[in-house]
Amino acid sequence: MPACQANGRARVGRQGRARRGMSRRLIGLPELEDLAIGAAVLGTGGGGDPYVGKLWAQGRIHARGPVELIDADDLADDDLVIAAAMMGAPSVIVEKIPNGAELVAAFQAVEQACEARAAAVMCIEAGGINSTIPFALAADLGLPVVDADGMGRAFPEVQMVSFAAYGLPATPMAIADEHGNVTLLRTTSAEWAERLGRALVVAEGGASVLAQYPLRGLDFKRTAIRGTLSLALEIGAGLRGAGRQGNVAIESLTHRLRGAVIFHG
Amino acid sequence: MPACQANGRARVGRQGRARRGMSRRLIGLPELEDLAIGAAVLGTGGGGDPYVGKLWAQGRIHARGPVELIDADDLADDDLVIAAAMMGAPSVIVEKIPNGAELVAAFQAVEQACEARAAAVMCIEAGGINSTIPFALAADLGLPVVDADGMGRAFPEVQMVSFAAYGLPATPMAIADEHGNVTLLRTTSAEWAERLGRALVVAEGGASVLAQYPLRGLDFKRTAIRGTLSLALEIGAGLRGAGRQGNVAIESLTHRLRGAVIFHG
């Protein structure tokens, strides 16, 4: 198996990424509030409480400044994109807070395995806690986050993303915990990455962070679910605008998501 | 944590190792028989049945020729030595036979993490199945095995070796299975290597192979239990010579191990 399907192709340097579109948008503290609200809706009950991820990202954005949200088309074909996420039980995540360094360690372990620096961070899922955590990492590393993800919702397992459906590998994948342990997995399938990753996360106390699905821009652009973070931002802004007026909130949601009210009760 | 405490120091190339002593000894098929018998005695019931490991090593020695057994003093101070072993339940090992490639994959993953080629293979324990498996790998890679180990007996966990007692790290440690999955662990302690490694092995079906404790010759020579494989060879030869004469076998063992018969029954 090659060291990394994406290796040797990504451009070196955090600042070297070509900007081809005009879709720059900054995610600061107010936008993060909207994103967390919208991600809770898109998660439809899955993906864990975005609150902890929001707090983490708030802290890092407060310290390092806003994070750029870019369009997938802004990526060059040979840019390296890596997903950053938390894996484990949502109930554990609420009490087992990261120390902040482990996600950088996991991300850089995957970069090292790919022998390339990443041009952007991606959310593996647009719902729940993993929609906000990548912004903490992106703030730390000075990288943009791509407005796309692997599902458009929240999912429970590693292989349940569009990338895997297109046959793209989940590994090299790195799992890191708050003690300083870093594990790099190279598996023959995304299902094995799930199985071995889950075993590690359980042994590490029920929740850890990871970096996975190192993809080239070319592959990312043809397989990612696009525009899902800006959708979460819109949903969040709409609900915030509705305040405590439930009927306005419902109207905002059904309008934006092209949904319909089936029953009241 | 550094990439590998032993990195950047080991000499490159399989053939570049200095031979300073005159302690060369070749382990062919007859010697392997003695080693397996002696290792069963030294294992004192632990370490799994040496039979499967013996079969594996027999096959590789038959294909590739005898393996050199060298003295620890034959190692140069900057030589890299890595332990090769099986981890898991002895009852599983008997039915879940390796495909033969996974131990090479694990060993080379640790070499890569240390950015150096190994000069020799070591047994992590002198008892049970892990006294013979390193000879299969050594035959495959054309490397010698060092006449020393981390305990002199068989032990159940990663941290229970002289190297860990001296504070030497168990990682980078790689675990590989017969499916082709390879995981590289960098942990903050040998206890964490045990905990995470055990979780992976269980998820992989109860038994896998690994490479661990990459050590420089200097550290190996001051912390290893010396002469334990030649002791196993002597014990095996003595018992083989005794044939079915139980009293001769007991006499041979008590003489060689400076033991005493406490009771008959």
Short mmCIF file of C-alpha atoms in Angstrom, two decimals:
data_model
loop_
_atom_site.label_atom_id
_atom_site.label_comp_id
_atom_site.label_asym_id
_atom_site.label_seq_id
_atom_site.Cartn_x
_atom_site.Cartn_y
_atom_site.Cartn_z
CA MET A 1 0.00 0.00 0.00
CA PRO A 2 1.46 3.44 -0.84
CA ALA A 3 2.47 5.65 2.06
CA CYS A 4 -0.33 8.04 1.23
CA GLN A 5 -2.44 8.27 -1.87
CA ALA A 6 -2.16 12.04 -1.65
CA ASN A 7 1.58 12.23 -1.05
CA GLY A 8 4.20 13.95 -3.11
CA ARG A 9 1.59 16.07 -4.79
CA ALA A 10 0.57 18.71 -2.33
CA ARG A 11 2.40 21.98 -2.46
CA VAL A 12 4.70 22.83 0.39
CA GLY A 13 4.07 25.75 2.69
CA ARG A 14 1.10 27.12 4.54
CA GLN A 15 0.99 30.27 2.46
CA GLY A 16 1.52 28.79 -0.99
CA ARG A 17 -2.05 27.91 -1.84
CA ALA A 18 -3.46 29.47 -4.99
CA ARG A 19 -6.61 31.47 -4.50
CA ARG A 20 -8.63 31.09 -7.64
CA GLY A 21 -12.11 32.04 -6.52
CA MET A 22 -13.44 35.09 -4.75
CA SER A 23 -15.30 33.15 -2.07
CA ARG A 24 -13.36 34.25 0.99
CA ARG A 25 -15.36 34.51 4.14
CA LEU A 26 -14.08 34.93 7.67
CA ILE A 27 -15.40 32.90 10.57
CA GLY A 28 -15.03 34.89 13.76
CA LEU A 29 -16.82 34.57 17.07
CA PRO A 30 -20.33 35.64 15.87
CA GLU A 31 -20.18 33.33 12.84
CA LEU A 32 -19.06 30.49 15.08
CA GLU A 33 -22.26 30.91 17.12
CA ASP A 34 -24.35 30.58 13.96
CA LEU A 35 -22.31 27.63 12.76
CA ALA A 36 -22.79 25.73 16.02
CA ILE A 37 -26.56 26.32 15.94
CA GLY A 38 -26.82 25.32 12.30
CA ALA A 39 -24.64 22.25 12.83
CA ALA A 40 -26.90 21.11 15.67
CA VAL A 41 -29.82 21.22 13.20
CA LEU A 42 -27.91 19.46 10.41
CA GLY A 43 -26.69 16.83 12.88
CA THR A 44 -30.36 15.96 13.53
CA GLY A 45 -29.43 14.63 16.96
CA GLY A 46 -26.14 13.03 15.92
CA GLY A 47 -22.50 14.09 16.11
CA GLY A 48 -22.49 15.18 19.71
CA ASP A 49 -23.26 18.51 21.30
CA PRO A 50 -21.55 21.28 19.28
CA TYR A 51 -21.16 23.27 22.50
CA VAL A 52 -17.77 21.84 23.56
CA GLY A 53 -16.38 22.18 20.05
CA LYS A 54 -17.66 25.73 19.89
CA LEU A 55 -15.97 26.63 23.18
CA TRP A 56 -12.70 25.15 21.94
CA ALA A 57 -12.89 26.98 18.61
CA GLN A 58 -13.92 30.21 20.36
CA GLY A 59 -10.82 30.04 22.50
CA ARG A 60 -8.51 29.49 19.56
CA ILE A 61 -10.17 32.09 17.31
CA HIS A 62 -10.08 34.57 20.19
CA ALA A 63 -6.34 33.91 20.53
CA ARG A 64 -5.36 33.61 16.87
CA GLY A 65 -7.99 35.52 14.92
CA PRO A 66 -10.79 34.54 12.52
CA VAL A 67 -10.54 31.52 10.23
CA GLU A 68 -11.03 31.74 6.50
CA LEU A 69 -13.83 29.64 5.01
CA ILE A 70 -13.03 28.84 1.39
CA ASP A 71 -14.92 27.20 -1.41
CA ALA A 72 -13.86 23.76 -2.59
CA ASP A 73 -13.13 25.31 -5.98
CA ASP A 74 -10.52 27.51 -4.33
CA LEU A 75 -8.38 24.41 -3.88
CA ALA A 76 -5.79 23.56 -6.50
CA ASP A 77 -5.92 19.99 -7.79
CA ASP A 78 -2.73 19.06 -5.96
CA ASP A 79 -3.55 20.77 -2.67
CA LEU A 80 -3.66 18.44 0.32
CA VAL A 81 -6.81 18.56 2.47
CA ILE A 82 -7.10 16.63 5.74
CA ALA A 83 -10.13 16.11 7.95
CA ALA A 84 -9.90 16.90 11.67
CA ALA A 85 -12.43 15.49 14.09
CA MET A 86 -13.23 14.04 17.45
CA MET A 87 -14.10 10.34 17.75
CA GLY A 88 -15.90 8.78 20.65
CA ALA A 89 -18.93 8.98 22.85
CA PRO A 90 -20.62 12.41 22.95
CA SER A 91 -21.33 11.99 26.65
CA VAL A 92 -17.62 11.43 27.30
CA ILE A 93 -16.57 14.39 25.16
CA VAL A 94 -18.49 16.76 27.40
CA GLU A 95 -16.34 15.85 30.41
CA LYS A 96 -13.05 14.73 28.79
CA ILE A 97 -11.99 18.04 27.30
CA PRO A 98 -8.99 18.07 24.94
CA ASN A 99 -5.81 19.80 26.11
CA GLY A 100 -5.61 21.49 22.70
CA ALA A 101 -2.29 20.09 21.52
CA GLU A 102 -3.44 16.62 20.50
CA LEU A 103 -5.34 17.67 17.37
CA VAL A 104 -2.27 19.47 16.04
CA ALA A 105 -0.23 16.33 16.78
CA ALA A 106 -2.67 14.08 14.91
CA PHE A 107 -2.91 16.45 11.95
CA GLN A 108 0.84 16.80 11.64
CA ALA A 109 1.31 13.02 11.91
CA VAL A 110 -0.87 12.62 8.81
CA GLU A 111 0.97 15.43 7.04
CA GLN A 112 4.24 13.67 7.82
CA ALA A 113 2.88 10.34 6.55
CA CYS A 114 1.86 12.10 3.33
CA GLU A 115 5.20 13.90 3.13
CA ALA A 116 3.35 17.14 2.45
CA ARG A 117 1.85 20.12 4.23
CA ALA A 118 -1.90 20.59 4.11
CA ALA A 119 -3.43 23.57 2.28
CA ALA A 120 -6.71 23.37 4.18
CA VAL A 121 -8.63 21.61 6.94
CA MET A 122 -11.96 19.93 6.29
CA CYS A 123 -14.87 18.90 8.45
CA ILE A 124 -15.57 15.21 8.10
CA GLU A 125 -19.20 15.90 8.99
CA ALA A 126 -21.29 19.08 8.91
CA GLY A 127 -23.33 18.19 11.96
CA GLY A 128 -22.56 18.19 15.64
CA ILE A 129 -19.26 18.80 17.38
CA ASN A 130 -17.11 18.01 14.35
CA SER A 131 -18.38 21.03 12.46
CA THR A 132 -16.70 23.39 14.93
CA ILE A 133 -13.57 21.53 16.11
CA PRO A 134 -11.76 21.95 12.75
CA PHE A 135 -11.96 25.72 13.23
CA ALA A 136 -9.94 25.41 16.45
CA LEU A 137 -7.23 23.54 14.56
CA ALA A 138 -7.39 25.88 11.57
CA ALA A 139 -6.92 28.87 13.87
CA ASP A 140 -3.90 27.19 15.49
CA LEU A 141 -2.27 26.32 12.17
CA GLY A 142 -3.29 29.41 10.19
CA LEU A 143 -5.11 27.28 7.63
CA PRO A 144 -8.48 27.82 5.95
CA VAL A 145 -11.43 25.46 6.34
CA VAL A 146 -13.20 24.24 3.21
CA ASP A 147 -16.93 24.83 2.88
CA ALA A 148 -17.75 21.16 2.30
CA ASP A 149 -17.72 17.88 4.19
CA GLY A 150 -18.11 14.16 3.74
CA MET A 151 -21.78 13.80 4.50
CA GLY A 152 -23.81 16.96 4.99
CA ARG A 153 -25.09 15.55 8.24
CA ALA A 154 -23.54 13.64 11.19
CA PHE A 155 -22.58 9.98 10.96
CA PRO A 156 -21.39 7.44 13.50
CA GLU A 157 -18.58 5.62 11.65
CA VAL A 158 -15.43 6.40 9.65
CA GLN A 159 -16.54 4.73 6.42
CA MET A 160 -19.90 6.54 6.24
CA VAL A 161 -18.73 9.42 4.05
CA SER A 162 -18.85 10.32 0.39
CA PHE A 163 -15.06 9.91 0.13
CA ALA A 164 -15.29 6.24 1.11
CA ALA A 165 -18.24 5.74 -1.22
CA TYR A 166 -15.95 6.91 -4.02
CA GLY A 167 -13.24 4.50 -2.87
CA LEU A 168 -10.85 7.06 -1.44
CA PRO A 169 -8.80 5.80 1.54
CA ALA A 170 -9.42 7.00 5.10
CA THR A 171 -5.77 6.43 6.02
CA PRO A 172 -3.07 7.44 6.84
CA MET A 173 -5.21 8.35 9.86
CA ALA A 174 -3.81 9.52 13.18
CA ILE A 175 -5.48 9.34 16.58
CA ALA A 176 -4.14 11.38 19.48
CA ASP A 177 -5.14 11.73 23.11
CA GLU A 178 -4.59 14.27 25.85
CA HIS A 179 -1.77 12.19 27.37
CA GLY A 180 0.46 12.65 24.32
CA ASN A 181 -0.09 9.26 22.67
CA VAL A 182 -0.22 9.43 18.87
CA THR A 183 -1.11 6.43 16.72
CA LEU A 184 -0.83 6.33 12.93
CA LEU A 185 -3.05 3.80 11.18
CA ARG A 186 -2.68 2.47 7.65
CA THR A 187 -5.57 0.16 6.96
CA THR A 188 -6.80 -1.79 3.97
CA SER A 189 -10.27 -0.24 4.17
CA ALA A 190 -12.21 2.54 5.85
CA GLU A 191 -14.08 -0.17 7.77
CA TRP A 192 -10.79 -1.35 9.30
CA ALA A 193 -9.91 2.26 10.12
CA GLU A 194 -13.20 2.45 12.01
CA ARG A 195 -12.69 -0.85 13.80
CA LEU A 196 -9.11 -0.20 14.89
CA GLY A 197 -9.68 3.49 15.54
CA ARG A 198 -12.68 2.76 17.75
CA ALA A 199 -10.66 0.23 19.77
CA LEU A 200 -7.96 2.84 20.35
CA VAL A 201 -10.45 5.54 21.31
CA VAL A 202 -12.13 3.25 23.83
CA ALA A 203 -8.72 2.34 25.32
CA GLU A 204 -7.92 6.05 25.56
CA GLY A 205 -10.96 6.70 27.69
CA GLY A 206 -13.89 6.93 25.29
CA ALA A 207 -13.02 10.02 23.23
CA SER A 208 -9.97 11.20 21.28
CA VAL A 209 -9.21 13.40 18.31
CA LEU A 210 -8.09 12.33 14.88
CA ALA A 211 -6.96 13.41 11.44
CA GLN A 212 -8.05 11.31 8.48
CA TYR A 213 -8.90 11.18 4.77
CA PRO A 214 -5.88 13.05 3.42
CA LEU A 215 -7.14 13.95 -0.05
CA ARG A 216 -5.85 15.87 -3.01
CA GLY A 217 -7.90 18.86 -4.09
CA LEU A 218 -8.86 17.05 -7.30
CA ASP A 219 -10.39 14.14 -5.39
CA PHE A 220 -11.92 16.34 -2.74
CA LYS A 221 -13.69 18.54 -5.28
CA ARG A 222 -15.32 15.61 -7.05
CA THR A 223 -16.42 13.71 -3.93
CA ALA A 224 -17.18 16.21 -1.13
CA ILE A 225 -20.65 17.44 -0.20
CA ARG A 226 -20.34 21.11 -1.02
CA GLY A 227 -21.57 24.24 0.72
CA THR A 228 -22.60 22.48 3.91
CA LEU A 229 -20.85 24.83 6.32
CA SER A 230 -22.33 27.94 4.73
CA LEU A 231 -25.69 26.17 4.92
CA ALA A 232 -25.13 25.64 8.66
CA LEU A 233 -24.20 29.32 8.97
CA GLU A 234 -27.40 30.37 7.21
CA ILE A 235 -29.55 28.09 9.32
CA GLY A 236 -27.89 29.40 12.46
CA ALA A 237 -28.35 33.02 11.42
CA GLY A 238 -32.00 32.38 10.58
CA LEU A 239 -32.70 30.76 13.93
CA ARG A 240 -30.85 33.48 15.79
CA GLY A 241 -32.93 36.07 13.93
CA ALA A 242 -36.09 34.26 14.94
CA GLY A 243 -35.16 34.62 18.59
CA ARG A 244 -37.76 32.95 20.78
CA GLN A 245 -40.49 33.02 18.15
CA GLY A 246 -40.93 29.35 17.40
CA ASN A 247 -43.15 29.83 14.37
CA VAL A 248 -40.63 32.19 12.75
CA ALA A 249 -37.83 29.70 13.42
CA ILE A 250 -39.81 26.86 11.81
CA GLU A 251 -40.62 29.06 8.84
CA SER A 252 -36.95 29.97 8.46
CA LEU A 253 -35.91 26.31 8.53
CA THR A 254 -38.57 25.00 6.15
CA HIS A 255 -37.80 27.80 3.73
CA ARG A 256 -34.02 27.31 3.74
CA LEU A 257 -34.08 23.51 3.73
CA ARG A 258 -37.04 23.27 1.34
CA GLY A 259 -38.91 21.30 3.99
CA ALA A 260 -42.57 21.18 4.99
CA VAL A 261 -44.41 21.06 8.29
CA ILE A 262 -46.06 17.64 8.45
CA PHE A 263 -47.84 17.93 11.79
CA HIS A 264 -48.18 20.05 14.91
CA GLY A 265 -48.23 18.45 18.33
CA MET B 1 8.55 13.36 21.93
CA PRO B 2 11.36 12.62 19.47
CA ALA B 3 10.54 10.50 16.43
CA CYS B 4 12.64 7.67 17.80
CA GLN B 5 15.17 7.73 20.57
CA ALA B 6 17.35 5.46 18.44
CA ASN B 7 17.06 7.43 15.21
CA GLY B 8 19.79 9.03 13.22
CA ARG B 9 22.38 6.90 14.94
CA ALA B 10 22.09 3.45 13.45
CA ARG B 11 24.25 2.67 10.50
CA VAL B 12 22.61 2.23 7.14
CA GLY B 13 22.64 -1.05 5.30
CA ARG B 14 22.02 -4.65 6.22
CA GLN B 15 25.63 -5.62 5.65
CA GLY B 16 27.34 -2.71 7.35
CA ARG B 17 27.43 -4.07 10.90
CA ALA B 18 30.82 -4.40 12.50
CA ARG B 19 31.66 -7.87 13.75
CA ARG B 20 33.84 -7.41 16.78
CA GLY B 21 33.52 -10.73 18.56
CA MET B 22 33.99 -14.29 17.38
CA SER B 23 30.68 -15.52 18.71
CA ARG B 24 29.04 -16.47 15.43
CA ARG B 25 26.71 -19.41 15.60
CA LEU B 26 24.25 -20.54 12.97
CA ILE B 27 20.69 -21.53 13.81
CA GLY B 28 19.46 -24.07 11.28
CA LEU B 29 16.65 -26.56 11.51
CA PRO B 30 18.20 -28.84 14.20
CA GLU B 31 19.13 -25.87 16.41
CA LEU B 32 15.61 -24.52 16.01
CA GLU B 33 14.25 -27.75 17.50
CA ASP B 34 16.48 -27.35 20.55
CA LEU B 35 15.59 -23.67 20.85
CA ALA B 36 11.86 -24.40 20.85
CA ILE B 37 12.23 -27.06 23.54
CA GLY B 38 14.45 -24.89 25.67
CA ALA B 39 12.14 -21.89 25.24
CA ALA B 40 9.19 -23.97 26.42
CA VAL B 41 11.15 -24.68 29.63
CA LEU B 42 12.24 -21.06 30.10
CA GLY B 43 8.69 -19.89 29.43
CA THR B 44 7.59 -21.94 32.44
CA GLY B 45 4.10 -22.20 31.01
CA GLY B 46 3.93 -18.65 29.61
CA GLY B 47 4.51 -17.12 26.21
CA GLY B 48 2.39 -19.49 24.23
CA ASP B 49 3.21 -22.79 22.58
CA PRO B 50 6.55 -22.44 20.72
CA TYR B 51 5.29 -24.98 18.15
CA VAL B 52 3.61 -22.48 15.79
CA GLY B 53 6.57 -20.12 15.95
CA LYS B 54 8.90 -23.04 15.30
CA LEU B 55 6.92 -24.10 12.22
CA TRP B 56 7.01 -20.55 10.89
CA ALA B 57 10.76 -20.20 11.48
CA GLN B 58 11.38 -23.67 10.04
CA GLY B 59 9.67 -22.66 6.83
CA ARG B 60 11.64 -19.43 6.49
CA ILE B 61 14.99 -21.01 7.43
CA HIS B 62 14.30 -23.84 5.00
CA ALA B 63 13.67 -21.26 2.28
CA ARG B 64 16.34 -18.70 3.14
CA GLY B 65 19.03 -20.58 5.04
CA PRO B 66 20.27 -20.58 8.66
CA VAL B 67 20.16 -17.47 10.83
CA GLU B 68 23.20 -16.12 12.60
CA LEU B 69 23.03 -15.86 16.40
CA ILE B 70 25.36 -13.14 17.61
CA ASP B 71 26.50 -11.98 21.00
CA ALA B 72 25.28 -8.63 22.30
CA ASP B 73 28.91 -7.49 22.35
CA ASP B 74 29.03 -7.99 18.59
CA LEU B 75 26.76 -4.94 18.24
CA ALA B 76 28.30 -1.55 17.69
CA ASP B 77 27.07 1.16 20.04
CA ASP B 78 25.11 2.87 17.27
CA ASP B 79 23.59 -0.28 15.76
CA LEU B 80 19.81 -0.37 15.76
CA VAL B 81 18.17 -3.46 17.30
CA ILE B 82 14.40 -4.02 17.16
CA ALA B 83 12.31 -6.68 18.87
CA ALA B 84 9.91 -8.80 16.81
CA ALA B 85 7.10 -10.69 18.49
CA MET B 86 3.56 -11.91 18.48
CA MET B 87 1.00 -10.34 20.82
CA GLY B 88 -2.27 -11.91 21.79
CA ALA B 89 -3.89 -15.00 23.18
CA PRO B 90 -1.84 -18.20 22.82
CA SER B 91 -5.01 -20.16 22.09
CA VAL B 92 -5.81 -17.82 19.20
CA ILE B 93 -2.28 -17.95 17.82
CA VAL B 94 -2.57 -21.69 17.27
CA GLU B 95 -5.46 -21.21 14.82
CA LYS B 96 -4.85 -17.69 13.48
CA ILE B 97 -1.60 -18.33 11.62
CA PRO B 98 0.30 -15.33 10.22
CA ASN B 99 0.54 -14.96 6.45
CA GLY B 100 4.25 -14.25 6.84
CA ALA B 101 4.34 -10.71 5.41
CA GLU B 102 2.95 -8.84 8.40
CA LEU B 103 6.01 -9.16 10.62
CA VAL B 104 8.22 -7.69 7.88
CA ALA B 105 5.71 -4.83 7.52
CA ALA B 106 5.71 -4.10 11.26
CA PHE B 107 9.50 -4.28 11.49
CA GLN B 108 10.02 -1.99 8.52
CA ALA B 109 7.45 0.50 9.86
CA VAL B 110 9.57 0.87 12.99
CA GLU B 111 12.75 1.15 10.92
CA GLN B 112 11.07 3.90 8.91
CA ALA B 113 9.97 5.70 12.08
CA CYS B 114 13.58 5.53 13.32
CA GLU B 115 14.89 6.62 9.92
CA ALA B 116 17.43 3.80 10.08
CA ARG B 117 17.89 0.17 9.10
CA ALA B 118 18.23 -2.42 11.84
CA ALA B 119 21.49 -4.29 12.32
CA ALA B 120 19.84 -7.15 14.20
CA VAL B 121 16.58 -8.61 15.45
CA MET B 122 15.96 -9.35 19.11
CA CYS B 123 13.60 -11.59 21.00
CA ILE B 124 11.56 -9.60 23.49
CA GLU B 125 11.25 -12.73 25.63
CA ALA B 126 13.28 -15.93 25.74
CA GLY B 127 10.30 -18.14 26.53
CA GLY B 128 7.44 -19.45 24.46
CA ILE B 129 6.52 -18.58 20.90
CA ASN B 130 8.42 -15.28 20.82
CA SER B 131 11.76 -17.03 21.11
CA THR B 132 11.34 -18.62 17.68
CA ILE B 133 9.30 -16.08 15.66
CA PRO B 134 12.20 -13.57 15.40
CA PHE B 135 14.17 -16.24 13.54
CA ALA B 136 11.49 -16.34 10.82
CA LEU B 137 11.85 -12.57 10.37
CA ALA B 138 15.63 -12.69 10.57
CA ALA B 139 15.72 -15.33 7.82
CA ASP B 140 13.45 -13.18 5.65
CA LEU B 141 15.51 -10.03 6.13
CA GLY B 142 18.97 -11.60 6.21
CA LEU B 143 19.62 -10.21 9.68
CA PRO B 144 21.22 -11.85 12.72
CA VAL B 145 19.41 -12.45 16.01
CA VAL B 146 21.05 -11.28 19.23
CA ASP B 147 21.64 -13.83 21.99
CA ALA B 148 19.79 -11.82 24.63
CA ASP B 149 16.26 -10.71 25.43
CA GLY B 150 14.25 -8.45 27.70
CA MET B 151 13.39 -10.90 30.46
CA GLY B 152 14.98 -14.35 30.29
CA ARG B 153 11.53 -15.85 30.67
CA ALA B 154 8.06 -15.13 29.21
CA PHE B 155 5.96 -12.18 30.33
CA PRO B 156 2.42 -11.08 29.61
CA GLU B 157 2.75 -7.31 29.02
CA VAL B 158 4.83 -4.86 27.00
CA GLN B 159 6.29 -2.98 29.97
CA MET B 160 7.53 -6.10 31.78
CA VAL B 161 11.06 -6.08 30.36
CA SER B 162 14.47 -4.94 31.47
CA PHE B 163 14.46 -2.20 28.83
CA ALA B 164 11.40 -0.56 30.38
CA ALA B 165 12.87 -0.99 33.86
CA TYR B 166 15.83 1.07 32.63
CA GLY B 167 13.45 3.70 31.23
CA LEU B 168 13.96 2.93 27.54
CA PRO B 169 10.88 3.55 25.37
CA ALA B 170 8.85 0.73 23.84
CA THR B 171 7.83 2.90 20.90
CA PRO B 172 7.85 3.60 17.99
CA MET B 173 6.05 0.25 18.01
CA ALA B 174 4.20 -1.18 15.02
CA ILE B 175 1.41 -3.76 15.05
CA ALA B 176 0.44 -5.57 11.86
CA ASP B 177 -2.17 -8.15 11.02
CA GLU B 178 -2.72 -10.70 8.27
CA HIS B 179 -5.15 -8.38 6.45
CA GLY B 180 -2.46 -5.80 5.73
CA ASN B 181 -3.30 -3.27 8.44
CA VAL B 182 -0.24 -1.61 9.99
CA THR B 183 -0.45 0.71 12.99
CA LEU B 184 2.44 2.75 14.33
CA LEU B 185 2.20 3.75 17.98
CA ARG B 186 4.11 6.51 19.74
CA THR B 187 3.17 6.44 23.39
CA THR B 188 4.27 8.31 26.48
CA SER B 189 5.03 5.09 28.38
CA ALA B 190 5.43 1.35 27.86
CA GLU B 191 2.21 0.91 29.86
CA TRP B 192 0.34 2.96 27.25
CA ALA B 193 1.96 0.90 24.48
CA GLU B 194 0.57 -2.18 26.22
CA ARG B 195 -2.89 -0.70 26.68
CA LEU B 196 -3.29 0.63 23.14
CA GLY B 197 -1.50 -2.31 21.55
CA ARG B 198 -3.70 -4.79 23.37
CA ALA B 199 -6.84 -2.96 22.19
CA LEU B 200 -5.63 -3.15 18.59
CA VAL B 201 -4.73 -6.82 18.85
CA VAL B 202 -8.14 -7.67 20.26
CA ALA B 203 -9.83 -5.72 17.44
CA GLU B 204 -7.68 -7.60 14.93
CA GLY B 205 -8.97 -10.94 16.13
CA GLY B 206 -7.00 -11.74 19.28
CA ALA B 207 -3.45 -12.11 17.93
CA SER B 208 -1.15 -9.97 15.77
CA VAL B 209 2.55 -9.42 15.30
CA LEU B 210 4.58 -6.41 16.33
CA ALA B 211 7.94 -4.72 16.31
CA GLN B 212 8.93 -2.68 19.36
CA TYR B 213 11.73 -1.35 21.57
CA PRO B 214 13.99 0.03 18.86
CA LEU B 215 17.25 0.38 20.78
CA ARG B 216 20.76 1.43 20.06
CA GLY B 217 23.47 -1.15 20.63
CA LEU B 218 24.82 0.88 23.53
CA ASP B 219 21.49 0.80 25.37
CA PHE B 220 20.78 -2.79 24.44
CA LYS B 221 24.11 -4.03 25.77
CA ARG B 222 23.63 -2.39 29.17
CA THR B 223 20.00 -3.43 29.70
CA ALA B 224 19.36 -6.77 27.95
CA ILE B 225 19.36 -10.15 29.69
CA ARG B 226 22.30 -11.82 28.00
CA GLY B 227 22.88 -15.34 26.74
CA THR B 228 19.29 -16.44 27.12
CA LEU B 229 18.90 -17.95 23.65
CA SER B 230 22.07 -20.01 23.94
CA LEU B 231 20.77 -21.13 27.34
CA ALA B 232 17.54 -22.25 25.67
CA LEU B 233 19.59 -24.08 23.03
CA GLU B 234 21.59 -25.89 25.72
CA ILE B 235 18.47 -26.85 27.65
CA GLY B 236 16.85 -28.12 24.47
CA ALA B 237 19.92 -30.13 23.48
CA GLY B 238 20.14 -31.62 26.97
CA LEU B 239 16.50 -32.67 26.97
CA ARG B 240 16.78 -34.06 23.45
CA GLY B 241 19.82 -36.07 24.56
CA ALA B 242 17.88 -37.43 27.50
CA GLY B 243 15.27 -38.83 25.13
CA ARG B 244 12.48 -40.48 27.10
CA GLN B 245 14.55 -40.96 30.23
CA GLY B 246 12.83 -38.63 32.66
CA ASN B 247 15.48 -38.85 35.36
CA VAL B 248 18.25 -37.94 32.89
CA ALA B 249 16.18 -34.98 31.66
CA ILE B 250 15.67 -33.71 35.20
CA GLU B 251 19.34 -34.14 35.96
CA SER B 252 20.25 -32.21 32.82
CA LEU B 253 17.92 -29.34 33.77
CA THR B 254 18.93 -29.07 37.40
CA HIS B 255 22.58 -29.13 36.42
CA ARG B 256 22.30 -26.47 33.72
CA LEU B 257 19.94 -24.18 35.61
CA ARG B 258 21.60 -24.73 38.98
CA GLY B 259 18.31 -25.98 40.32
CA ALA B 260 17.43 -28.67 42.83
CA VAL B 261 14.77 -31.35 43.02
CA ILE B 262 12.48 -30.39 45.90
CA PHE B 263 10.07 -33.30 45.82
CA HIS B 264 8.93 -36.30 43.81
CA GLY B 265 5.27 -36.94 43.29
#
